[in-house]
Coordinates of C-alpha atoms and ligand atoms in Angstrom, one line a residue:
M1 CA -11.4 -28.9 -45.8
N2 CA -7.6 -28.7 -44.7
T3 CA -7.6 -24.7 -45.2
F4 CA -9.2 -21.4 -43.9
Q5 CA -10.0 -20.8 -47.7
D6 CA -12.1 -23.6 -48.2
L7 CA -14.2 -22.8 -45.3
G8 CA -15.9 -19.8 -47.5
L9 CA -14.1 -16.8 -45.3
N10 CA -13.5 -13.6 -47.1
Q11 CA -10.5 -11.2 -47.8
D12 CA -10.4 -9.2 -45.1
L13 CA -10.5 -12.3 -42.7
L14 CA -8.4 -14.5 -44.7
Q15 CA -5.5 -11.4 -44.5
A16 CA -6.0 -11.6 -40.7
I17 CA -5.7 -15.4 -40.1
N18 CA -2.5 -15.1 -42.3
D19 CA -1.2 -12.2 -40.4
M20 CA -1.7 -14.4 -37.3
G21 CA -0.1 -17.0 -38.7
F22 CA -3.1 -19.7 -38.2
V23 CA -2.5 -22.2 -40.9
T24 CA -5.3 -24.7 -40.7
P25 CA -8.6 -24.6 -39.1
S26 CA -9.0 -26.3 -35.7
D27 CA -11.6 -29.3 -35.5
V28 CA -14.1 -27.0 -34.2
Q29 CA -13.5 -24.1 -36.9
A30 CA -13.9 -26.7 -39.7
Q31 CA -17.3 -27.8 -38.4
A32 CA -18.5 -24.9 -37.5
I33 CA -17.5 -22.2 -39.9
P34 CA -19.1 -23.5 -43.2
I35 CA -22.3 -24.0 -41.0
L36 CA -22.7 -21.0 -39.8
L37 CA -21.8 -19.1 -42.9
D38 CA -24.2 -21.2 -45.1
Q39 CA -27.1 -21.2 -43.0
D40 CA -29.0 -19.0 -40.4
T41 CA -29.1 -22.0 -37.8
D42 CA -28.7 -22.0 -34.2
L43 CA -25.7 -24.1 -33.4
V44 CA -24.8 -26.1 -30.2
A45 CA -20.8 -26.9 -30.1
L46 CA -19.6 -29.2 -27.6
A47 CA -15.8 -27.8 -27.4
Q48 CA -13.8 -26.8 -24.5
T49 CA -11.4 -23.8 -23.9
G50 CA -7.9 -24.0 -26.0
T51 CA -9.9 -25.8 -29.5
G52 CA -10.4 -22.3 -31.2
K53 CA -13.9 -21.8 -30.5
T54 CA -13.6 -18.0 -30.3
A55 CA -12.7 -18.1 -34.0
A56 CA -15.4 -20.6 -34.6
F57 CA -17.9 -18.3 -33.7
G58 CA -16.2 -15.1 -34.0
F59 CA -15.3 -15.4 -38.1
P60 CA -18.6 -16.1 -39.3
M61 CA -20.4 -13.4 -37.2
L62 CA -17.6 -11.1 -38.6
Q63 CA -18.3 -12.1 -41.9
K64 CA -22.3 -11.9 -41.8
I65 CA -22.5 -8.4 -39.8
Q66 CA -23.2 -5.0 -41.6
M67 CA -20.0 -3.1 -41.3
D68 CA -21.5 0.0 -42.4
S69 CA -24.2 0.1 -39.7
R70 CA -23.8 1.1 -36.6
T71 CA -26.6 -1.5 -34.7
T72 CA -25.5 -3.7 -32.5
Q73 CA -25.9 -6.9 -34.6
G74 CA -24.0 -9.5 -32.7
L75 CA -24.0 -10.0 -29.1
I76 CA -21.4 -12.7 -27.3
L77 CA -22.4 -13.7 -23.5
S78 CA -19.2 -14.7 -21.8
P79 CA -19.2 -16.2 -17.6
T80 CA -16.2 -13.8 -16.6
R81 CA -14.5 -10.4 -17.1
E82 CA -11.1 -11.7 -18.2
L83 CA -13.1 -14.2 -20.9
C84 CA -14.8 -11.0 -22.1
L85 CA -11.8 -9.3 -22.6
Q86 CA -10.0 -12.2 -24.1
I87 CA -13.3 -12.5 -26.6
T88 CA -13.0 -8.8 -27.2
N89 CA -9.3 -9.0 -28.2
E90 CA -9.4 -12.0 -30.4
L91 CA -12.4 -10.4 -32.6
K92 CA -10.5 -6.9 -32.8
Q93 CA -7.6 -8.9 -34.2
Y94 CA -10.0 -11.2 -36.3
G95 CA -11.4 -8.2 -38.0
K96 CA -8.5 -6.0 -37.9
H97 CA -8.9 -5.6 -41.8
C98 CA -12.6 -5.0 -41.7
K99 CA -13.3 -1.4 -42.1
G100 CA -15.7 0.3 -39.6
L101 CA -15.9 -2.8 -37.1
H102 CA -16.5 -1.7 -33.9
V103 CA -16.4 -4.3 -31.0
V104 CA -17.2 -3.4 -27.5
A105 CA -16.6 -5.3 -24.0
I106 CA -19.1 -5.2 -21.3
Y107 CA -18.0 -5.8 -17.7
G108 CA -18.3 -5.5 -14.2
G109 CA -15.7 -3.4 -12.1
A110 CA -15.2 -1.1 -14.8
S111 CA -16.8 2.7 -15.6
I112 CA -20.5 1.7 -17.3
T113 CA -20.5 5.4 -18.3
E114 CA -17.3 4.5 -20.2
Q115 CA -18.8 1.6 -21.9
A116 CA -22.2 3.3 -22.5
K117 CA -20.4 5.4 -24.3
E118 CA -18.4 3.1 -26.4
V119 CA -21.5 1.3 -27.5
K120 CA -23.3 4.9 -28.2
K121 CA -20.3 5.2 -31.1
G122 CA -22.2 2.2 -32.6
A123 CA -21.1 -1.1 -31.8
Q124 CA -22.0 -4.0 -34.2
I125 CA -20.8 -6.5 -31.7
I126 CA -21.0 -6.6 -28.0
V127 CA -19.3 -8.6 -25.9
A128 CA -20.5 -9.1 -22.1
T129 CA -20.5 -10.6 -18.9
P130 CA -24.2 -11.4 -18.1
G131 CA -24.5 -9.5 -14.8
R132 CA -23.3 -6.1 -16.5
M133 CA -25.4 -6.3 -19.6
K134 CA -28.4 -7.0 -17.5
D135 CA -27.6 -3.7 -15.9
M136 CA -27.0 -1.4 -18.9
I137 CA -30.5 -3.2 -20.5
S138 CA -32.4 -2.2 -17.3
R139 CA -30.5 1.1 -17.5
R140 CA -31.6 1.4 -21.3
L141 CA -27.8 1.9 -21.7
V142 CA -27.5 -0.3 -25.0
N143 CA -30.2 -1.5 -27.3
I144 CA -30.0 -5.5 -28.3
S145 CA -33.4 -5.5 -30.3
K146 CA -32.1 -5.5 -33.7
I147 CA -29.5 -8.6 -32.7
E148 CA -29.2 -11.3 -35.4
Y149 CA -26.6 -13.5 -33.8
S150 CA -26.3 -14.6 -30.1
V151 CA -23.5 -16.5 -28.7
L152 CA -23.8 -18.1 -25.4
D153 CA -19.7 -19.0 -24.8
E154 CA -18.8 -21.3 -21.6
A155 CA -22.8 -21.9 -21.3
D156 CA -22.0 -24.8 -18.6
E157 CA -19.5 -22.2 -16.7
M158 CA -22.2 -19.4 -16.9
L159 CA -25.1 -21.7 -15.4
N160 CA -22.8 -22.9 -12.9
M161 CA -22.2 -19.1 -11.9
G162 CA -25.6 -19.1 -11.7
F163 CA -26.2 -16.3 -14.4
Y164 CA -29.2 -18.5 -15.7
E165 CA -31.9 -15.9 -14.6
D166 CA -29.8 -13.1 -16.0
I167 CA -29.3 -15.0 -19.4
T168 CA -33.1 -15.6 -19.6
D169 CA -33.8 -11.6 -19.0
I170 CA -31.0 -10.7 -21.3
L171 CA -32.3 -13.4 -23.9
S172 CA -35.9 -11.9 -23.3
H173 CA -34.9 -8.4 -24.9
T174 CA -33.4 -9.4 -28.3
P175 CA -35.5 -10.9 -31.4
Q176 CA -36.9 -14.2 -31.7
E177 CA -35.3 -15.0 -35.2
K178 CA -31.9 -14.5 -34.4
S179 CA -29.7 -17.1 -34.9
T180 CA -28.0 -18.7 -31.4
W181 CA -25.0 -20.3 -31.2
L182 CA -24.2 -22.2 -28.0
F183 CA -20.7 -23.1 -27.3
S184 CA -20.2 -25.4 -24.1
A185 CA -17.2 -27.7 -22.8
T186 CA -19.7 -30.1 -21.2
M187 CA -23.5 -30.6 -21.7
P188 CA -25.0 -30.8 -18.0
K189 CA -28.6 -30.7 -17.8
E190 CA -29.2 -27.1 -17.3
V191 CA -27.2 -26.5 -20.9
A192 CA -29.7 -29.0 -22.4
T193 CA -32.7 -27.0 -20.8
I194 CA -31.4 -23.7 -22.3
A195 CA -30.5 -25.0 -25.5
K196 CA -34.4 -26.2 -25.4
K197 CA -35.6 -23.0 -24.3
F198 CA -34.0 -20.8 -26.4
M199 CA -33.1 -22.4 -29.7
H200 CA -34.9 -24.1 -32.7
Q201 CA -33.7 -27.2 -33.9
P202 CA -30.3 -26.1 -33.4
I203 CA -27.4 -27.7 -35.4
E204 CA -25.2 -30.1 -32.8
I205 CA -21.2 -30.4 -33.5
T206 CA -18.9 -32.1 -31.2
V207 CA -15.5 -31.5 -30.7
G208 CA -14.5 -35.0 -29.0
T209 CA -11.1 -36.1 -27.7
K210 CA -10.0 -35.1 -31.0
N211 CA -9.5 -31.1 -30.2
V212 CA -6.4 -29.3 -29.9
G213 CA -7.0 -28.7 -25.8
S214 CA -7.2 -32.2 -24.5
D215 CA -5.0 -34.3 -27.0
Q216 CA -2.0 -32.0 -25.6
V217 CA -2.8 -32.5 -21.8
S218 CA -1.5 -35.7 -19.9
H219 CA -3.4 -36.2 -17.0
E220 CA -1.8 -37.6 -13.6
Y221 CA -2.6 -38.5 -10.1
Y222 CA -0.3 -38.5 -6.9
L223 CA -1.7 -40.6 -4.1
V224 CA -0.7 -39.0 -0.7
N225 CA -2.4 -38.6 2.7
A226 CA -4.5 -35.8 3.0
R227 CA -2.4 -33.9 5.5
D228 CA 1.0 -34.2 3.3
R229 CA -1.0 -32.4 0.5
Y230 CA 0.9 -28.9 0.8
L231 CA 4.3 -30.8 1.3
A232 CA 3.4 -32.9 -2.3
L233 CA 2.4 -29.4 -4.1
K234 CA 6.0 -28.1 -3.1
R235 CA 7.8 -31.3 -4.3
L236 CA 5.9 -31.1 -7.9
A237 CA 7.2 -27.9 -7.9
D238 CA 10.5 -28.8 -7.1
A239 CA 10.6 -31.4 -9.7
N240 CA 9.7 -29.3 -12.6
P241 CA 12.2 -26.1 -11.9
D242 CA 10.3 -24.2 -14.6
I243 CA 7.0 -24.7 -13.8
F244 CA 4.6 -22.2 -15.0
S245 CA 1.1 -23.0 -13.2
V246 CA -2.3 -22.9 -12.1
V247 CA -2.8 -24.7 -8.7
F248 CA -6.7 -25.2 -8.0
C249 CA -8.2 -25.1 -4.8
R250 CA -12.0 -25.4 -4.0
T251 CA -12.8 -22.5 -1.7
K252 CA -11.2 -18.9 -1.2
R253 CA -9.6 -19.7 1.8
D254 CA -7.8 -22.4 0.7
T255 CA -6.7 -20.6 -1.9
Q256 CA -5.8 -17.7 -0.2
K257 CA -3.8 -19.9 2.5
V258 CA -1.6 -22.3 0.2
A259 CA -1.0 -19.0 -2.0
E260 CA 0.4 -17.5 1.5
K261 CA 2.3 -20.7 2.7
L262 CA 4.2 -21.2 -0.8
I263 CA 5.1 -17.3 -0.8
E264 CA 6.6 -17.6 3.0
D265 CA 8.6 -20.9 1.6
G266 CA 9.9 -18.9 -0.9
Y267 CA 8.3 -19.7 -4.1
N268 CA 6.9 -17.0 -6.6
A269 CA 3.6 -17.1 -6.5
G270 CA 0.2 -15.5 -6.1
A271 CA -3.7 -15.8 -5.3
L272 CA -6.3 -15.2 -7.2
H273 CA -9.9 -15.2 -5.9
G274 CA -13.3 -13.5 -5.4
D275 CA -12.2 -11.6 -2.4
L276 CA -9.7 -10.0 -4.2
S277 CA -10.4 -6.3 -5.6
Q278 CA -10.6 -6.0 -9.4
N279 CA -7.4 -3.8 -8.9
Q280 CA -5.9 -6.6 -7.0
R281 CA -6.6 -9.3 -9.3
D282 CA -5.3 -7.1 -12.1
L283 CA -2.0 -7.0 -10.6
V284 CA -1.6 -10.9 -10.1
M285 CA -2.4 -11.8 -13.5
K286 CA -0.2 -9.1 -14.3
A287 CA 2.5 -10.5 -12.5
F288 CA 1.6 -14.0 -13.5
R289 CA 1.6 -13.0 -17.5
N290 CA 5.1 -11.3 -17.0
K291 CA 5.9 -15.0 -15.2
Q292 CA 7.2 -13.0 -12.3
I293 CA 4.4 -15.7 -10.3
Q294 CA 5.3 -19.0 -11.6
M295 CA 2.7 -20.5 -9.2
L296 CA -0.8 -18.9 -9.6
V297 CA -3.4 -20.2 -6.7
A298 CA -6.8 -19.7 -7.9
T299 CA -10.3 -20.4 -7.6
D300 CA -12.6 -21.9 -10.6
V301 CA -14.4 -18.8 -10.6
A302 CA -11.6 -16.3 -10.9
A303 CA -9.4 -18.7 -13.0
R304 CA -12.0 -18.7 -15.8
G305 CA -11.0 -17.5 -19.1
I306 CA -7.5 -16.7 -18.0
D307 CA -5.9 -16.1 -21.4
V308 CA -2.3 -17.5 -20.6
D309 CA -1.2 -19.9 -23.6
D310 CA 2.2 -20.8 -22.3
I311 CA 1.3 -22.6 -18.9
T312 CA 2.9 -25.8 -18.4
H313 CA 0.9 -27.7 -15.4
V314 CA -2.4 -27.0 -13.6
I315 CA -1.9 -28.4 -10.0
N316 CA -5.6 -29.7 -8.9
Y317 CA -4.4 -29.3 -5.2
Q318 CA -8.0 -30.3 -4.3
L319 CA -10.3 -31.8 -6.8
P320 CA -13.2 -29.4 -7.6
D321 CA -16.7 -30.5 -6.0
E322 CA -18.4 -30.8 -9.7
I323 CA -16.2 -33.0 -11.5
E324 CA -17.0 -31.7 -14.6
T325 CA -15.0 -28.5 -13.4
Y326 CA -12.2 -30.7 -14.2
T327 CA -12.3 -30.3 -18.1
H328 CA -11.6 -26.7 -17.4
R329 CA -9.1 -26.3 -15.1
S330 CA -7.2 -28.9 -17.0
G331 CA -8.3 -26.9 -20.2
R332 CA -5.9 -23.9 -19.1
T333 CA -2.8 -25.7 -20.5
G334 CA -2.2 -27.6 -23.6
R335 CA -3.5 -24.2 -25.2
A336 CA -2.1 -23.2 -28.8
G337 CA -0.7 -26.2 -29.8
K338 CA 1.3 -26.7 -27.0
T339 CA 1.6 -29.7 -24.2
G340 CA 0.4 -29.6 -21.0
V341 CA -0.1 -31.9 -17.7
S342 CA -2.7 -31.9 -15.6
M343 CA -2.1 -33.5 -12.4
V344 CA -3.9 -34.2 -9.3
I345 CA -3.1 -34.6 -5.9
V346 CA -5.6 -36.9 -4.2
S347 CA -6.1 -38.3 -0.7
K348 CA -7.2 -42.3 -0.5
S349 CA -11.0 -41.0 0.1
E350 CA -10.9 -39.1 -3.3
V351 CA -9.1 -42.1 -5.6
R352 CA -12.2 -43.0 -6.7
K353 CA -12.9 -39.7 -8.8
I354 CA -10.0 -40.3 -10.9
K355 CA -12.3 -43.3 -12.9
S356 CA -15.0 -41.1 -13.2
I357 CA -13.1 -37.7 -14.4
E358 CA -11.6 -40.4 -16.8
R359 CA -15.2 -41.2 -18.2
I360 CA -15.7 -37.7 -18.6
I361 CA -12.2 -37.0 -20.4
K362 CA -12.2 -39.9 -22.3
K363 CA -8.6 -40.2 -21.0
D364 CA -6.9 -42.4 -18.9
F365 CA -4.9 -40.7 -15.8
V366 CA -1.5 -42.5 -14.9
K367 CA -0.5 -42.7 -11.2
K368 CA 2.5 -41.6 -10.5
D369 CA 4.5 -41.0 -7.2
I370 CA 5.7 -37.9 -5.9
P371 CA 9.4 -37.7 -6.2
N372 CA 11.7 -38.6 -3.5
G373 CA 14.1 -35.7 -2.1
M374 CA 17.1 -37.4 -4.1
E375 CA 15.1 -37.1 -7.3
I376 CA 14.5 -33.5 -6.8
C377 CA 18.2 -32.9 -5.8
E378 CA 19.0 -34.7 -9.3
V379 CA 16.6 -32.6 -11.0
Q380 CA 17.4 -29.2 -9.7
L381 CA 21.7 -30.1 -10.4
M382 CA 20.9 -31.1 -13.6
S383 CA 18.3 -28.0 -14.7
L384 CA 21.1 -25.6 -13.0
A385 CA 24.0 -27.2 -15.4
N386 CA 21.5 -26.7 -18.5
K387 CA 21.2 -23.1 -17.2
V388 CA 24.5 -22.4 -16.9
H389 CA 25.5 -24.8 -20.1
N390 CA 23.0 -22.4 -22.2
T391 CA 24.1 -19.2 -20.4
E392 CA 25.7 -16.6 -22.7
V393 CA 28.7 -15.2 -21.1
N394 CA 28.8 -11.6 -19.9
H395 CA 31.8 -10.0 -20.7
E396 CA 31.8 -7.5 -18.5
I397 CA 33.1 -10.6 -16.0
D398 CA 36.5 -10.2 -18.6
K399 CA 38.0 -7.5 -16.8
Y400 CA 37.8 -9.5 -13.2
L401 CA 38.7 -13.2 -14.7
D402 CA 42.7 -13.0 -13.8
S403 CA 41.9 -12.5 -9.9
I404 CA 39.1 -15.5 -9.9
N405 CA 41.7 -17.2 -11.5
Q406 CA 44.5 -16.5 -9.0
L407 CA 41.7 -17.8 -6.5
F408 CA 41.3 -21.1 -8.5
D409 CA 44.9 -21.8 -9.4
D410 CA 45.1 -24.9 -7.8
T411 CA 41.6 -26.0 -8.6
S412 CA 40.9 -28.7 -11.0
K413 CA 38.4 -28.4 -13.6
D414 CA 35.9 -31.4 -12.0
E415 CA 36.6 -29.5 -8.3
L416 CA 35.5 -26.2 -9.4
I417 CA 32.7 -27.6 -11.1
K418 CA 31.5 -29.5 -7.9
K419 CA 32.3 -26.2 -5.9
F420 CA 30.2 -24.7 -8.5
F421 CA 27.2 -26.7 -8.2
S422 CA 27.3 -26.9 -4.4
V423 CA 26.4 -23.8 -4.1
E424 CA 23.1 -24.5 -4.9
F425 CA 22.9 -28.0 -4.8
T426 CA 23.4 -28.3 -0.8
R427 CA 20.8 -26.2 -0.5
F428 CA 18.8 -28.5 -1.8
F429 CA 20.5 -31.7 -0.7
N430 CA 20.5 -30.4 3.3
Y431 CA 16.4 -29.8 2.8
Y432 CA 15.8 -33.2 1.5
Q433 CA 17.9 -35.6 2.8
K434 CA 15.7 -36.1 5.8
S435 CA 12.3 -36.3 3.7
H436 CA 10.1 -39.0 4.2
D437 CA 8.2 -40.9 1.1
L438 CA 5.0 -39.2 0.5
N439 CA 3.1 -41.8 -1.8
V440 CA 0.4 -43.9 0.0
S441 CA -0.1 -47.1 -1.7
A442 CA -3.6 -47.3 -3.5
D443 CA -6.2 -49.1 -1.8
A444 CA -9.0 -50.2 -4.5
S445 CA -11.9 -50.2 -2.0
G446 CA -11.5 -46.5 -2.0
N447 CA -11.6 -46.4 1.7
R448 CA -11.4 -43.5 3.9
P449 CA -9.2 -42.7 5.9
G450 CA -9.1 -44.4 9.0
D451 CA -11.6 -47.0 7.6
S452 CA -9.4 -50.0 8.7
G453 CA -8.2 -48.1 11.4
D454 CA -9.2 -46.6 15.1
N455 CA -11.8 -44.2 14.4
T456 CA -14.4 -41.8 16.9
R457 CA -18.3 -41.3 15.6
Y458 CA -19.7 -38.4 17.2
F459 CA -23.3 -36.6 17.2
I460 CA -23.7 -33.1 16.3
N461 CA -26.7 -30.9 17.5
V462 CA -27.2 -29.4 14.0
G463 CA -28.9 -30.8 10.7
K464 CA -30.7 -29.9 7.4
K465 CA -33.2 -27.3 9.5
D466 CA -29.9 -25.6 9.9
G467 CA -29.0 -25.1 6.6
Y468 CA -26.4 -28.0 6.4
D469 CA -25.8 -30.4 4.2
W470 CA -22.8 -32.8 4.0
M471 CA -20.7 -30.7 2.3
K472 CA -21.5 -27.5 4.0
L473 CA -21.0 -29.4 7.3
K474 CA -17.9 -30.8 6.9
D475 CA -16.6 -27.5 5.3
F476 CA -18.0 -25.9 8.5
L477 CA -16.1 -28.9 11.1
K478 CA -13.1 -28.6 9.0
E479 CA -13.0 -24.7 9.4
I480 CA -13.7 -24.5 13.3
L481 CA -11.6 -27.3 14.1
E482 CA -8.4 -26.7 11.7
L483 CA -8.4 -29.7 10.0
G484 CA -7.4 -31.0 6.9
R485 CA -10.2 -31.8 4.3
D486 CA -10.0 -35.7 5.0
D487 CA -9.6 -35.6 8.5
V488 CA -13.4 -35.4 9.1
F489 CA -15.4 -38.2 7.2
K490 CA -18.8 -40.0 6.7
V491 CA -20.6 -36.9 7.8
D492 CA -24.3 -38.0 7.7
V493 CA -26.7 -35.1 7.8
K494 CA -30.2 -35.5 9.1
E495 CA -32.9 -33.2 9.9
S496 CA -32.0 -31.2 13.3
F497 CA -28.9 -33.4 13.8
S498 CA -25.8 -35.2 12.2
F499 CA -23.1 -37.6 12.6
F500 CA -19.2 -37.3 11.5
T501 CA -16.3 -39.2 12.2
T502 CA -12.6 -38.7 12.8
E503 CA -9.6 -40.9 13.7
S504 CA -9.6 -41.7 17.2
K505 CA -6.5 -39.6 17.9
L506 CA -8.5 -36.0 17.1
Q507 CA -11.0 -37.1 19.6
E508 CA -9.7 -35.0 22.3
K509 CA -9.5 -32.3 20.1
V510 CA -12.7 -32.5 18.9
L511 CA -14.7 -32.8 22.4
A512 CA -12.7 -30.1 23.7
F513 CA -13.6 -27.5 21.1
F514 CA -16.9 -28.2 21.4
T515 CA -17.4 -28.5 25.3
D516 CA -18.6 -24.8 25.3
F517 CA -19.3 -24.0 21.8
K518 CA -22.0 -21.2 20.5
H519 CA -22.5 -20.7 16.9
N520 CA -25.2 -18.3 15.4
G521 CA -26.5 -17.8 18.8
R522 CA -26.8 -21.3 20.1
F523 CA -24.6 -23.8 21.8
V524 CA -23.3 -26.8 19.0
N525 CA -23.0 -29.9 21.1
V526 CA -21.0 -32.5 19.9
E527 CA -20.8 -36.2 21.7
V528 CA -19.4 -39.6 20.9
S529 CA -21.8 -41.6 19.4
E530 CA -22.3 -45.3 19.3
D531 CA -23.3 -45.1 15.8
K532 CA -21.0 -46.4 13.5
G533 CA -21.7 -44.9 10.5
R534 CA -25.2 -46.6 9.5
S535 CA -28.0 -47.2 11.9
T536 CA -30.1 -43.8 12.8
S537 CA -31.9 -45.2 16.0
R538 CA -28.5 -44.4 17.9
G539 CA -28.6 -40.9 16.4
K540 CA -32.0 -40.4 17.4
R541 CA -31.6 -41.4 21.0
R542 CA -28.3 -39.2 20.7
R543 CA -30.6 -36.5 19.9
D544 CA -32.0 -36.1 23.6
G545 CA -28.5 -36.6 24.7
G546 CA -27.8 -33.7 22.9
K547 CA -30.7 -31.5 24.9
R548 CA -28.2 -32.4 27.8
R549 CA -26.2 -29.2 27.4
R550 CA -24.2 -28.3 29.9
D551 CA -24.5 -24.3 29.7
D552 CA -23.6 -24.0 33.6
K553 CA -19.7 -25.4 32.0
P554 CA -16.7 -22.8 32.4
R555 CA -16.2 -21.0 29.3
G556 CA -12.5 -22.0 28.5
D557 CA -10.8 -20.8 25.5
R558 CA -11.1 -24.0 23.1
R559 CA -9.9 -22.3 20.2
S560 CA -6.1 -22.1 22.1
S561 CA -6.1 -25.2 22.6
S562 CA -7.1 -26.4 19.2
K563 CA -4.6 -24.0 18.1
N564 CA -1.7 -25.9 20.3
D565 CA -3.3 -29.4 18.9
S566 CA -2.8 -28.3 15.6
G567 CA 0.5 -26.6 16.1
N568 CA 2.0 -29.8 17.6
R569 CA 0.4 -31.8 14.7
R570 CA 1.9 -29.6 12.1
S571 CA 5.5 -30.2 14.1
R572 CA 5.5 -33.8 14.2
R573 CA 4.6 -33.7 10.4
S574 CA 8.2 -33.7 8.8
S575 CA 11.7 -32.1 8.3
E576 CA 9.8 -30.7 5.2
G577 CA 7.6 -28.1 7.1
G578 CA 10.6 -25.2 6.3
S579 CA 10.6 -22.8 3.6
K580 CA 11.8 -24.1 0.3
P581 CA 15.5 -24.3 -0.8
R582 CA 15.0 -20.9 -3.2
R583 CA 17.6 -20.5 -6.4
S584 CA 18.9 -17.3 -5.6
E585 CA 16.9 -15.2 -8.4
T586 CA 13.0 -15.8 -9.4
R587 CA 12.4 -16.3 -13.1
T588 CA 11.3 -13.4 -15.3
S589 CA 10.6 -13.3 -18.9
S590 CA 11.2 -9.5 -18.5
G591 CA 14.6 -10.1 -16.5
S592 CA 13.2 -7.2 -14.0
S593 CA 12.8 -9.7 -11.4
R594 CA 14.9 -8.8 -8.0
P595 CA 17.8 -11.2 -7.3
R596 CA 16.3 -13.2 -4.4
R597 CA 18.2 -14.4 -1.7
S598 CA 17.9 -18.0 -0.5
R599 CA 15.9 -18.1 2.8
R600 CA 17.9 -21.4 3.8
Ligands
AMP701 P1 -9.8 -20.4 -27.9 O1 -10.0 -22.1 -27.7 O2 -10.6 -19.6 -28.6 O3 -9.6 -19.8 -26.5 O4 -8.6 -20.1 -28.7 C1 -7.3 -20.8 -28.3 C2 -5.8 -20.0 -28.8 O5 -5.7 -21.1 -30.1 C3 -6.0 -18.8 -29.1 O6 -5.1 -17.9 -28.5 C4 -6.2 -18.6 -30.6 O7 -5.5 -17.1 -31.0 C5 -5.0 -19.8 -31.4 N1 -6.1 -20.1 -32.2 C6 -7.4 -20.3 -32.3 N2 -7.7 -21.2 -33.8 C7 -6.5 -21.4 -34.2 C8 -6.2 -22.0 -35.2 N3 -6.6 -22.1 -36.5 N4 -4.2 -22.1 -35.5 C9 -3.6 -21.7 -34.4 N5 -4.4 -21.2 -33.3 C10 -5.4 -20.9 -33.2

């Protein structure tokens, strides 16, 4: 089936499809639409963002509901407000020739009364986030007892975000005999459980590697020392002057920090994470859509449903905890028929995760080198040359031409070009001329940093009973000691104590910090252990040692000493610590940006 006509869609929808310029149904549309139009069946579709899945369930739903009725017949649940709004807008577009259609979006962070009013007008389709939907049901502001079609969109993501209970609760208010269509990029156990619980013999379709999204995306990884992660990010940005990207971090804190550093260094960057108010998030997204922000630094949760089609690069500043999430991240680029690149900055300790991701995405990564300083200068120079070449002449300049010509009377064309380009080039050249190679050679063993070198193993008197697992303890240590993500490794959490390792050069700093450190009202004791990361008997002995708290020690200001340490480390790092050599103007599509002076 090569055309939308072949799929059995009615004239109103075909007209809208024509208006939108869709020519060929995507894979998921070609598979799902005929099934959903012909049968009242449950469906499980494995398809990721960018494959055209909204239309795959949207068209059949629009064709099957009664437009002349005011009863709510279709319910679409989606993980985030952004996605909810995106689906609503798409459905309105698809149904713009369907007379009487009323689609209402229900999501948190906006007036519940307004949303209830809209529903009351007679919404045949409700698109909702689970939290707000549940709220509206409990307040009896919606009636979903006559739903005929329900869609669980990005089911894996909704479950990731902890919406299982809410979804169960919402679906319990819908009729048994409705059809349920579940769309998910991945099929973890939890999604399979939901499918089993709420669906009856669902037809399954898979949009494999052939889908629009993944085929358009190439995957690259860059191996660097963990402490060079940020420098690597800047180089990747500088090597791609027209980058329009989402940069993913693991935590809200890192997201904010990276964005702030980028802004400080003169990049057009912004942060998007859950600690921002809805209003702040809206402003950031607006600036991103307008391309006033070229690098949107985001957490996974906040970036869900970003409906921006022309993202050129996804940069995994850190890999996600759940490697399945990588699929969602890379799906932000390569949308709507465009190509995109998903880049991963990895340290040695993470490099083996690349293999696992390759298995999931069924595509190979290309290992690439972080460009060196001269390569970046060259890219910037050629980019500027192209920009100059393609610039339309502004004839307002004509009246100044004589004076300018006089100034350059004795200058040859070559000389003039050199002078002109030096204005920009010298800035980059000065910045990068002393830069060092950031690449680390691959080690097939996937060793952690310092495995072959000089490490210190520590005992710490907190464990599982204090609520830690290895990841939480690693994050805790990393945060309080102000260390890089891979500076703490081999974290081994026991019931009431744990072990961890750092490179020996950090020993003094670690011990100094913990000489007198209290957390949640109790002393946290750290001592050097002879345990090398395997035996626990040593650890048991150390646990007793841990009781030897030196409560009588003077209370020194450890934080300042740790800050000094990290300050020293930073200053030692490289000649690239400073801000980016900026182009003199920010890049916007609207042309409304302020001309920006270089910071260098
Ligand atoms: P989705 O996977 O639903 O988020 O869709 C990704 C993007 O592709 C949206 O901007 C859609 O408007 C667009 N799209 C969906 N179906 C098609 C199609 N058959 N041809 C071209 N673009 C499409």
